[in-house]
Short mmCIF file of C-alpha atoms in Angstrom, two decimals:
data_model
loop_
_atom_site.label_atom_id
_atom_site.label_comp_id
_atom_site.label_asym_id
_atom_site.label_seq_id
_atom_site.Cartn_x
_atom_site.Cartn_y
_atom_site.Cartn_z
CA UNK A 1 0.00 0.00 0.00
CA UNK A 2 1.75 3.39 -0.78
CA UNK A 3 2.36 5.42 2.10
CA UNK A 4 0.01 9.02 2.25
CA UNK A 5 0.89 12.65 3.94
CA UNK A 6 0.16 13.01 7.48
CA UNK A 7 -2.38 14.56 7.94
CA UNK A 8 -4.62 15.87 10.79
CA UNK A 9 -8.00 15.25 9.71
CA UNK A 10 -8.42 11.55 8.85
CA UNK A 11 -11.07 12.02 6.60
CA UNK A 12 -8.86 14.51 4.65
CA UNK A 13 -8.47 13.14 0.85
CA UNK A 14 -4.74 13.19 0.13
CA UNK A 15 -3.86 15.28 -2.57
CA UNK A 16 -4.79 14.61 -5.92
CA UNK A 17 -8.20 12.73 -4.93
CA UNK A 18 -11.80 13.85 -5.52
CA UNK A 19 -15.42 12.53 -4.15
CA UNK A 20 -17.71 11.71 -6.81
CA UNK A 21 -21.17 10.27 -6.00
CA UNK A 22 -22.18 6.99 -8.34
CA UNK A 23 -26.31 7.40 -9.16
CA UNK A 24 -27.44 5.35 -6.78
CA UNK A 25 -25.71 7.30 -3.93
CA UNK A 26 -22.43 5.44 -3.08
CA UNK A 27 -19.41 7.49 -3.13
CA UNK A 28 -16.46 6.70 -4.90
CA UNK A 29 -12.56 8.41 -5.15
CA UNK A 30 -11.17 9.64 -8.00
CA UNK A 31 -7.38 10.28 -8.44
CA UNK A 32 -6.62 12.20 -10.69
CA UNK A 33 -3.15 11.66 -11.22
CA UNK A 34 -3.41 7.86 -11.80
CA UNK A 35 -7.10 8.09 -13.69
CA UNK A 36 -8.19 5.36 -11.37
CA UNK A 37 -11.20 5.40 -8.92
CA UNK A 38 -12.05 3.05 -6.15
CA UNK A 39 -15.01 2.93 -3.67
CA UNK A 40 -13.36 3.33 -0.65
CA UNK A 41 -11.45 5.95 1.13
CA UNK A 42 -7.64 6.25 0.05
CA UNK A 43 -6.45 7.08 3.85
CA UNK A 44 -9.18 5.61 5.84
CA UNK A 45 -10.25 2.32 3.55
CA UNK A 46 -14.06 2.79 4.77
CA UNK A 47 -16.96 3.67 2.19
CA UNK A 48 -19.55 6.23 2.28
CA UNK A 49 -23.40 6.49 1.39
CA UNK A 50 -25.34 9.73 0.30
CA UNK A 51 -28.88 9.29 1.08
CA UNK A 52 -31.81 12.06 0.88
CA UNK A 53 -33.25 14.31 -0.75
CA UNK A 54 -30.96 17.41 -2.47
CA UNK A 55 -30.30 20.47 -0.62
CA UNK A 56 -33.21 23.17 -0.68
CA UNK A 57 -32.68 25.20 -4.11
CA UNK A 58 -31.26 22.57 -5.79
CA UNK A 59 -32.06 20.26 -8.80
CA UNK A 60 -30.49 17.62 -10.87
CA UNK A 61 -29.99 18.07 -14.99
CA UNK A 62 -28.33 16.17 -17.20
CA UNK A 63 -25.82 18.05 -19.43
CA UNK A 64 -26.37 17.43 -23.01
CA UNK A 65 -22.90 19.36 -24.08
CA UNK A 66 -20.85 17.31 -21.43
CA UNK A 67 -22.87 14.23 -21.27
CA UNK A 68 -23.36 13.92 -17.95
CA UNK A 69 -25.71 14.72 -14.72
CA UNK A 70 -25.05 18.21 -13.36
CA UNK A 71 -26.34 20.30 -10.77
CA UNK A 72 -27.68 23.78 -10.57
CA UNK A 73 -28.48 26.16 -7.76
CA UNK A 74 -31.15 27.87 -8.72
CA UNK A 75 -30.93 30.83 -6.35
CA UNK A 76 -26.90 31.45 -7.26
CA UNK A 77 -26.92 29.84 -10.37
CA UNK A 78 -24.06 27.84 -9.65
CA UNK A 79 -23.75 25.17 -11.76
CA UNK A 80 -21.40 22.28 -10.77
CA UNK A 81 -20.96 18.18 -11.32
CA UNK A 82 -20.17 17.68 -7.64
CA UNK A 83 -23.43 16.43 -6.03
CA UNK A 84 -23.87 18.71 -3.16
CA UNK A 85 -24.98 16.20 -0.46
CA UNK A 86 -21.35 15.10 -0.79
CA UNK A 87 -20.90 17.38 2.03
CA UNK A 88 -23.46 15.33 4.30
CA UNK A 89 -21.93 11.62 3.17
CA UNK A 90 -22.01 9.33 5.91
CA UNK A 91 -19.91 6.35 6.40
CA UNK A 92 -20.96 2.71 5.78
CA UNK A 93 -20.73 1.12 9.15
CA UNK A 94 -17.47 -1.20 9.71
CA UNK A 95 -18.67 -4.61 10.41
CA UNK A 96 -15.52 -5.86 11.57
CA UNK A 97 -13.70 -4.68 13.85
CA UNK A 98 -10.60 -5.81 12.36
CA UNK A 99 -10.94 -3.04 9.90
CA UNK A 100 -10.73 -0.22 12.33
CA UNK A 101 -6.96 1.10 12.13
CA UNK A 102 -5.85 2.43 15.69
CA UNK A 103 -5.56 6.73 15.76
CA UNK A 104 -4.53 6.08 19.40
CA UNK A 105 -3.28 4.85 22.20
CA UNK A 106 -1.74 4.58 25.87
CA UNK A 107 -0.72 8.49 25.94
CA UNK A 108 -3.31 9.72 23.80
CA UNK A 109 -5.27 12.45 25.92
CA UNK A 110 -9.26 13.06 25.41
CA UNK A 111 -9.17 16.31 23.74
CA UNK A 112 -6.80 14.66 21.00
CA UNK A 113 -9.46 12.76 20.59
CA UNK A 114 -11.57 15.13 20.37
CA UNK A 115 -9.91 17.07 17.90
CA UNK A 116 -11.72 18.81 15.28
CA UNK A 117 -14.77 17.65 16.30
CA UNK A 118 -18.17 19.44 16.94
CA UNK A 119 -20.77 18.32 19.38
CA UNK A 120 -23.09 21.11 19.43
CA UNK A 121 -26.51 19.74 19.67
CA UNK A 122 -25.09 16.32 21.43
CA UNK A 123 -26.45 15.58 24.76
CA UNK A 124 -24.64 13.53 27.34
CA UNK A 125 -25.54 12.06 30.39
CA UNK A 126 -22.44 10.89 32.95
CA UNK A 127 -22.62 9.68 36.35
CA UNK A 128 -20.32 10.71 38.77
CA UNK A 129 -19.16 13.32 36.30
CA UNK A 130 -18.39 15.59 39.17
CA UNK A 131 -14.92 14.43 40.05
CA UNK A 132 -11.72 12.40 38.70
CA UNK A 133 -12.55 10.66 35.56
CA UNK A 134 -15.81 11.16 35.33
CA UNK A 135 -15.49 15.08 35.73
CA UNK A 136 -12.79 15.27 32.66
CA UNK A 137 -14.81 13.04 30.56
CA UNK A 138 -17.74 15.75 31.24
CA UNK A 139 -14.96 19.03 30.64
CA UNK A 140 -13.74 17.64 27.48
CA UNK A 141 -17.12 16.82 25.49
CA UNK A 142 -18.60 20.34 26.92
CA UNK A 143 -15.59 22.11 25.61
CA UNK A 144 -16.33 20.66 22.18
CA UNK A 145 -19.95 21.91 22.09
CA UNK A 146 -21.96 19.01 24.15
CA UNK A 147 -24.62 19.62 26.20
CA UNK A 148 -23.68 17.57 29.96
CA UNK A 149 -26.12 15.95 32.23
CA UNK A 150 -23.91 15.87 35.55
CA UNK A 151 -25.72 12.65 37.63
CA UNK A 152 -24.38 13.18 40.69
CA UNK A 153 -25.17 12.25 44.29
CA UNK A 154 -23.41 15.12 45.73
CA UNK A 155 -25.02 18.03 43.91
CA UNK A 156 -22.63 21.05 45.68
CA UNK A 157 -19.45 18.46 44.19
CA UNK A 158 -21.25 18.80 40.85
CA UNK A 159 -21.90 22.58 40.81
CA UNK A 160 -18.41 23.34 41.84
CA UNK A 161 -17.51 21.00 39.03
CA UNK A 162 -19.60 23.19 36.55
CA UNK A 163 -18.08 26.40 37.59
CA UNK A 164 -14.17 24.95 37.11
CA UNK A 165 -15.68 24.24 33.63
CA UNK A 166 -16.36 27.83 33.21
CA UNK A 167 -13.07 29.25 33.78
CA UNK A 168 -12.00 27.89 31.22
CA UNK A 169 -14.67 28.63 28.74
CA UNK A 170 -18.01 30.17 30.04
CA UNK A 171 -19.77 28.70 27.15
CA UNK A 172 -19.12 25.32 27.93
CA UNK A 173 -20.44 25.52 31.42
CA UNK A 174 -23.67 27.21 30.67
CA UNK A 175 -23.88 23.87 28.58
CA UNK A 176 -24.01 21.37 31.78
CA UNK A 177 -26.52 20.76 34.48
CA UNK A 178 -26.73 19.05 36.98
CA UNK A 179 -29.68 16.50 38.55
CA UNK A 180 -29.49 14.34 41.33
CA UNK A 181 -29.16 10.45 41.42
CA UNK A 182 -28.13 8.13 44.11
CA UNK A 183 -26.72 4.96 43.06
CA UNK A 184 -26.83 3.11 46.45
CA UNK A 185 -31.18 3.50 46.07
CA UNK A 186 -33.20 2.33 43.37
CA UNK A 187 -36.10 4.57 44.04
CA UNK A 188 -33.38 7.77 43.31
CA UNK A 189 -32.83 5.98 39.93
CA UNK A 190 -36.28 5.45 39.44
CA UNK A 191 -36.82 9.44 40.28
CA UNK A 192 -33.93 10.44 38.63
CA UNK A 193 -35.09 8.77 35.32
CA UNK A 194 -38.72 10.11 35.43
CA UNK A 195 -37.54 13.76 35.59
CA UNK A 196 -34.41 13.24 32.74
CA UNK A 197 -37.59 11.78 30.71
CA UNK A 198 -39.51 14.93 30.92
CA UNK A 199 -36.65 17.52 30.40
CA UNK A 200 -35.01 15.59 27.12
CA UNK A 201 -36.38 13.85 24.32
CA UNK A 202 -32.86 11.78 23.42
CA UNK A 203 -29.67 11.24 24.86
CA UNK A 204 -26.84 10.58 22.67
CA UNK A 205 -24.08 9.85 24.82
CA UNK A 206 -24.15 7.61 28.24
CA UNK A 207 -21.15 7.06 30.15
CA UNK A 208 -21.93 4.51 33.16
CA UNK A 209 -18.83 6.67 34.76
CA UNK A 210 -19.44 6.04 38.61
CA UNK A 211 -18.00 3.42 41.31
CA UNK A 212 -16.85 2.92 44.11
CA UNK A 213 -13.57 0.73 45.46
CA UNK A 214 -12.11 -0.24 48.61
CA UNK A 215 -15.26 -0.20 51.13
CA UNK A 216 -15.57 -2.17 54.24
CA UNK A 217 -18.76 -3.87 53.88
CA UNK A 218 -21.79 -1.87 53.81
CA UNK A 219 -25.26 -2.18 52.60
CA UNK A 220 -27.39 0.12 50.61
CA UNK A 221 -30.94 1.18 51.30
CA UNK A 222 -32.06 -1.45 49.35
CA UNK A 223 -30.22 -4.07 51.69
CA UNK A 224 -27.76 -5.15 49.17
CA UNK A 225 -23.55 -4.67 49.55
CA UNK A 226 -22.60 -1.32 48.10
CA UNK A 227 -19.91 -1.87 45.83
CA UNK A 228 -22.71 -4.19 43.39
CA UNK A 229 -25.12 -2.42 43.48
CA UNK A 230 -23.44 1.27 43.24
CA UNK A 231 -20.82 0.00 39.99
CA UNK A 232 -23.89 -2.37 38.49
CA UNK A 233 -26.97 -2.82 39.73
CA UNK A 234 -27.97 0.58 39.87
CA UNK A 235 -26.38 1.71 36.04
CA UNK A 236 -28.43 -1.02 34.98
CA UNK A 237 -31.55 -0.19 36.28
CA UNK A 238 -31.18 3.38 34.82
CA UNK A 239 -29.83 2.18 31.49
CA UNK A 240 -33.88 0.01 30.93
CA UNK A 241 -35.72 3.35 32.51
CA UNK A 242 -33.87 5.22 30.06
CA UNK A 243 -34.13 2.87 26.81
CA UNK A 244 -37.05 5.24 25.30
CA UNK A 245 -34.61 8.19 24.90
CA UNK A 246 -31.82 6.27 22.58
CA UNK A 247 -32.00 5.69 19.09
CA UNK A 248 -29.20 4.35 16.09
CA UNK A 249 -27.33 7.54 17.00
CA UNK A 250 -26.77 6.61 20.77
CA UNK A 251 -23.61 4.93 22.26
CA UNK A 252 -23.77 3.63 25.89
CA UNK A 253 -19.73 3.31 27.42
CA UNK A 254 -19.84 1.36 29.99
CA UNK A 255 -16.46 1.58 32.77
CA UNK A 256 -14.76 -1.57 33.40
CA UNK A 257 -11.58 -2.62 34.51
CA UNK A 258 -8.50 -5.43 33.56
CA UNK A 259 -9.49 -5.57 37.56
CA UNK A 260 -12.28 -7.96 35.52
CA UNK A 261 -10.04 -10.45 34.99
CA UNK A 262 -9.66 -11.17 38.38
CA UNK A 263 -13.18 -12.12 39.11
CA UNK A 264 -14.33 -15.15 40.52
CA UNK A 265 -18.36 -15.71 39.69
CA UNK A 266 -19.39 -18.98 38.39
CA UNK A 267 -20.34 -19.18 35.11
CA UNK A 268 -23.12 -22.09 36.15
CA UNK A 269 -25.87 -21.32 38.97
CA UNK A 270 -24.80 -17.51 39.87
CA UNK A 271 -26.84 -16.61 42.92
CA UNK A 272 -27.48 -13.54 44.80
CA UNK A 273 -24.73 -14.52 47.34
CA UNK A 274 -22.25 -14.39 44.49
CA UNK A 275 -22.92 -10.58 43.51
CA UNK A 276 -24.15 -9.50 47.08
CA UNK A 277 -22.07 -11.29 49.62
CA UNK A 278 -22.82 -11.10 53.53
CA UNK A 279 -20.34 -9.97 55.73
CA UNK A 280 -18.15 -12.84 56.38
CA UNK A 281 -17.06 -13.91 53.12
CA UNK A 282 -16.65 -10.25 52.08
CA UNK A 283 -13.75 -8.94 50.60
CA UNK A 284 -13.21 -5.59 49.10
CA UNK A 285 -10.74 -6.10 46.35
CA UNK A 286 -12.91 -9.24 44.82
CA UNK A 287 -15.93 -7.58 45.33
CA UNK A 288 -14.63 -4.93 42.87
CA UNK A 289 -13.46 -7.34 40.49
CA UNK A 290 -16.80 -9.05 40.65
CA UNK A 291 -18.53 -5.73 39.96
CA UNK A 292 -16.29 -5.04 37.07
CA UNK A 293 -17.14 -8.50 35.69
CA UNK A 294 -20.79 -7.55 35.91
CA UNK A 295 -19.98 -4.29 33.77
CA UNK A 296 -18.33 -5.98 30.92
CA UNK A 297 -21.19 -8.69 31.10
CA UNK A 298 -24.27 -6.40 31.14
CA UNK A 299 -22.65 -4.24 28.22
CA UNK A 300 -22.15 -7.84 26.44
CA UNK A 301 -25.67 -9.07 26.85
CA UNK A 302 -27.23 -5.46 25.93
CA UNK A 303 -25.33 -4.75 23.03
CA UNK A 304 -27.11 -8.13 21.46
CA UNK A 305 -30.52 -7.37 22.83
CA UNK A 306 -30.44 -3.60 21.43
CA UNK A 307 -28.53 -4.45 18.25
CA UNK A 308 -31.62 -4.81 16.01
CA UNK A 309 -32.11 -0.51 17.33
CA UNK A 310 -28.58 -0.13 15.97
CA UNK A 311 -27.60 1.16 19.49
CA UNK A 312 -23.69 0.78 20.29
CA UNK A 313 -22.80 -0.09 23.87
CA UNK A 314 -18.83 -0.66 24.56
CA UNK A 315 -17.10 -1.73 27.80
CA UNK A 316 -13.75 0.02 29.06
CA UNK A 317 -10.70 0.01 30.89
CA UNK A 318 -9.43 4.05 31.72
CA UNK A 319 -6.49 2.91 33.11
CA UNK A 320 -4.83 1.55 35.95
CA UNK A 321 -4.27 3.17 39.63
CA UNK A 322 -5.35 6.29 37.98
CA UNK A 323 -5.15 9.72 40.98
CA UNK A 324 -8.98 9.97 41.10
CA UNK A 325 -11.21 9.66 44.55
CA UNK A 326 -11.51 6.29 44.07
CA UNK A 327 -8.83 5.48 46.40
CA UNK A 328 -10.48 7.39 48.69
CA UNK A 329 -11.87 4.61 51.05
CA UNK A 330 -9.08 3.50 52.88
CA UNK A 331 -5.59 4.69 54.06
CA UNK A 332 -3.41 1.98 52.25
CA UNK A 333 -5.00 2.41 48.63
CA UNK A 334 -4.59 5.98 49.05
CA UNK A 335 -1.20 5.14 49.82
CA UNK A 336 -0.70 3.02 46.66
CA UNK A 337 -2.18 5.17 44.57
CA UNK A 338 -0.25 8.31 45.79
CA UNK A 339 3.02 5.90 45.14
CA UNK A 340 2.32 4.81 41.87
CA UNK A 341 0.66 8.19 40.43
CA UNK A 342 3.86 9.03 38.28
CA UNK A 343 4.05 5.95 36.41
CA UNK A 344 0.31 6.11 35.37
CA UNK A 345 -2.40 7.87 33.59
CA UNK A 346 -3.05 11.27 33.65
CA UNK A 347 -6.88 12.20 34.02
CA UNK A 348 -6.76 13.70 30.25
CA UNK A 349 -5.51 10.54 29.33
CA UNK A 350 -7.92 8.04 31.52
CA UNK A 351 -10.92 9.61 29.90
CA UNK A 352 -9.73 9.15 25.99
CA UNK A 353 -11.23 5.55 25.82
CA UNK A 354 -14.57 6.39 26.70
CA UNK A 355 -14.71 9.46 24.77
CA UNK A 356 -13.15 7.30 22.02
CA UNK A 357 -16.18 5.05 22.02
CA UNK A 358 -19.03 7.62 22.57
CA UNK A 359 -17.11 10.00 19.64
CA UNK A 360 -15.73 7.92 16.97
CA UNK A 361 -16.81 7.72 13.57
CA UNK A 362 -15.12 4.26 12.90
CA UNK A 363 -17.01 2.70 14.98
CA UNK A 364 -20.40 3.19 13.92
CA UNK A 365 -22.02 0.00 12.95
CA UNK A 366 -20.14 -2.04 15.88
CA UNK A 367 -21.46 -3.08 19.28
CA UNK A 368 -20.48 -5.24 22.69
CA UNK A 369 -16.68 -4.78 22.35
CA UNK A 370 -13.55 -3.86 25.10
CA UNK A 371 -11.65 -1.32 24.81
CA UNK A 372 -8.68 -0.24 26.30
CA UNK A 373 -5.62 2.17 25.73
CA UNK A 374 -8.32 3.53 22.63
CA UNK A 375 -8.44 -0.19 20.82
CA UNK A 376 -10.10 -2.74 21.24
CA UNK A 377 -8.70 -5.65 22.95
CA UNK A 378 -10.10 -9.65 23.87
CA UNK A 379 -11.92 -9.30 27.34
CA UNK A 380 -11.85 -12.22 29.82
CA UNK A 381 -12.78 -15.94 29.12
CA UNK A 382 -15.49 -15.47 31.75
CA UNK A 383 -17.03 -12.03 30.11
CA UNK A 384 -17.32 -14.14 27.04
CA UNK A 385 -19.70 -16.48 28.54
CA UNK A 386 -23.56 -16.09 27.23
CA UNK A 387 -24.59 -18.03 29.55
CA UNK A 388 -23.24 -16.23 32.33
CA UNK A 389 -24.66 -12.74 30.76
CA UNK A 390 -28.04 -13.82 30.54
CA UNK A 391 -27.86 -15.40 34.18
CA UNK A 392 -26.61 -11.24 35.19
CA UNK A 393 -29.53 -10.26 33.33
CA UNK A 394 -32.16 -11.87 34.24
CA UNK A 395 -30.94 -11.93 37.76
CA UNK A 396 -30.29 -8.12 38.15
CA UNK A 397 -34.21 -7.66 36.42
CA UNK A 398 -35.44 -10.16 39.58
CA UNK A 399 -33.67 -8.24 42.13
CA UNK A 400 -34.97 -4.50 40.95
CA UNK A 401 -38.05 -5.79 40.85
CA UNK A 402 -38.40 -7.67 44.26
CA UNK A 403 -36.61 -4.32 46.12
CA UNK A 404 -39.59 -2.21 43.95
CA UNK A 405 -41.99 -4.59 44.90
CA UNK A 406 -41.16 -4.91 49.06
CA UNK A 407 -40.77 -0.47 48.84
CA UNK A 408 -44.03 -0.53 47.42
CA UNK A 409 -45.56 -2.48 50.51
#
């Protein structure tokens, strides 16, 4: 393959190349140089689709002199053979993942990612987007034009998040709010959902952001251990209450960890007592791991239920021992993390893989994959398991429903 300029824009045509658009809509390249065409990108090697009607003003001829279809604007009178929906060409979506050449990687910060990008009209909704992670994930998209639903339990955290946004660009502040959700209660994420329903008709980005790591064993008002229920059980109640606000366009990123890998649920006869331990055969670390498990799962077994709505849900590792509040629970993780914080990620550079998969154009068209460092890599043996998705599933729909049911009484 001969090599091409750098260049910054990846859907920039190298020189020498034109877009032409064939009659029935599918865009080809034409070099020049060479007199050869070819139907997909020189740089990228994807292939785009026009589709629609013509731009208002606009009509279709077909040039006797020049033998061939032109088009006129009938308000300029511009008269060219470059169909003007070129401008609105879309890509085919990349079946295989295979095909998706890596822009980025381990150092690769989110506003790279974002680069040249505009999200004006974009809505995102992230929870725990007032601090660490979360909170750059949040700065980054509103700085490129997204509106920014902060879902936050502490709503002061979240405000004073907002207002660090605005001093570096006002603009991008007045674009976030924030609304209250507690993870640790399914009633708040039944609230929480009712009021995001009647304030926004679709949501194109959610980020599953929130966690929590290191806690001595505590239960939630719903009587089950906090670490489940806060990283999983919770996200995926709100995900279902939420379903009637996504569409083809959406992408649900889902935060994992490689911590995954080290999980230890059965992949035959999971029971509550797995996911929800009681106190004596509790341990912080695997709970975590457990919870993370449950992350890649649930994004596993919802990309194939949704896939027929075209809906793109990806799983994620930001990094590890990244200097967030994560740490925050006990004296020797803080420790850790403090030690380790100059070998690792920066927070810029922890929140390019989700913004990756909400933002990229490459991977339209793709669905239940794990990312990590940007790319997408092979997740466990055990996240693989159907059968051990659909035993999450249908598990985590029992439980929400018998903790509604016993509120309700």
């Amino acid at each position: 393959m001969m090599s091409l300029p750098d260049s910054d824009s990846e859907d920039e045509l190298p020189p020498g190349w034109e877009e032409r658009a064939s009659d029935d809509g599918v865009v080809c390249y034409v070099n020049q140089q060479s007199k050869t065409t070819q139907w997909t990108h020189p740089r990228t090697g994807r292939s785009k689709r026009i589709t629609g009607e013509l731009p208002i003003g606009w009509e279709k001829y077909y040039d006797e002199t020049s033998k061939r279809f032109m088009f006129l604007n009938k308000e300029t009178q511009q008269r060219t053979n470059v169909d003007p929906r070129l401008a609105f060409a879309v890509e085919e979506p990349t079946l295989d993942v295979a095909q998706v050449r890596q822009r980025f990687d381990s150092c690769t910060g989110a506003l790279q990612v974002l680069h040249g990008k505009d999200l004006h009209g974009r809505v995102a909704l992230i929870t725990g987007a007032n601090c660490g992670i979360g909170f750059e994930t949040a700065r980054s998209l509103a700085l490129h034009g997204c509106e920014i639903i902060f879902a936050c339990r502490n709503l002061a955290s979240a405000e004073e998040a907002i207002k660090r946004i605005g001093q570096d660009r006002c603009a991008a502040a007045a674009r976030c709010r924030t609304v209250a959700l507690n993870l640790s209660s399914l009633h708040s994420v039944q609230q929480f959902s009712t009021q995001i329903k009647q304030t926004v008709s679709h949501i194109d980005y959610l980020i599953l952001n929130a966690g929590v790591f290191a806690l001595p064993y505590t239960k939630t008002t719903d009587g089950l251990e906090t670490t489940f229920q806060v990283s999983h059980l919770s996200h995926f109640h709100l995900t279902i209450q939420l379903e009637s606000l996504f569409d083809h366009n959406t992408r649900i990123v889902v935060l994992s960890s490689e911590s995954h890998r080290f999980a230890n649920l059965p992949v035959d006869n999971l029971t509550l007592q797995h996911l929800s331990p009681p106190a004596e055969k509790y341990w912080s670390m695997m709970a975590y791991n457990n919870a993370k498990l449950c992350n890649v799962l649930f994004a596993q077994e919802l990309a194939q239920r949704w896939k027929h709505r075209g809906i793109s849900v990806f799983s994620v590792h930001p990094g590890n021992m990244v200097s967030t509040q994560l740490s925050r629970n006990y004296w020797f993780y803080r420790l850790l993390f403090a030690f380790v914080r100059p070998f690792t990620k920066s927070l810029q550079q922890a929140a390019a893989t989700s913004i990756y998969c909400a933002t990229a154009n490459e991977l339209t068209g793709l669905s239940g994959l794990y990312f990590n460092n940007c790319y997408f890599c092979e997740p466990s043996k055990l996240a693989k398991s159907a059968a051990l998705q659909q035993q999450l599933w249908q598990l985590s729909e029992r439980l929400i429903s018998d903790v509604l049911e016993q509120q309700m009484h």
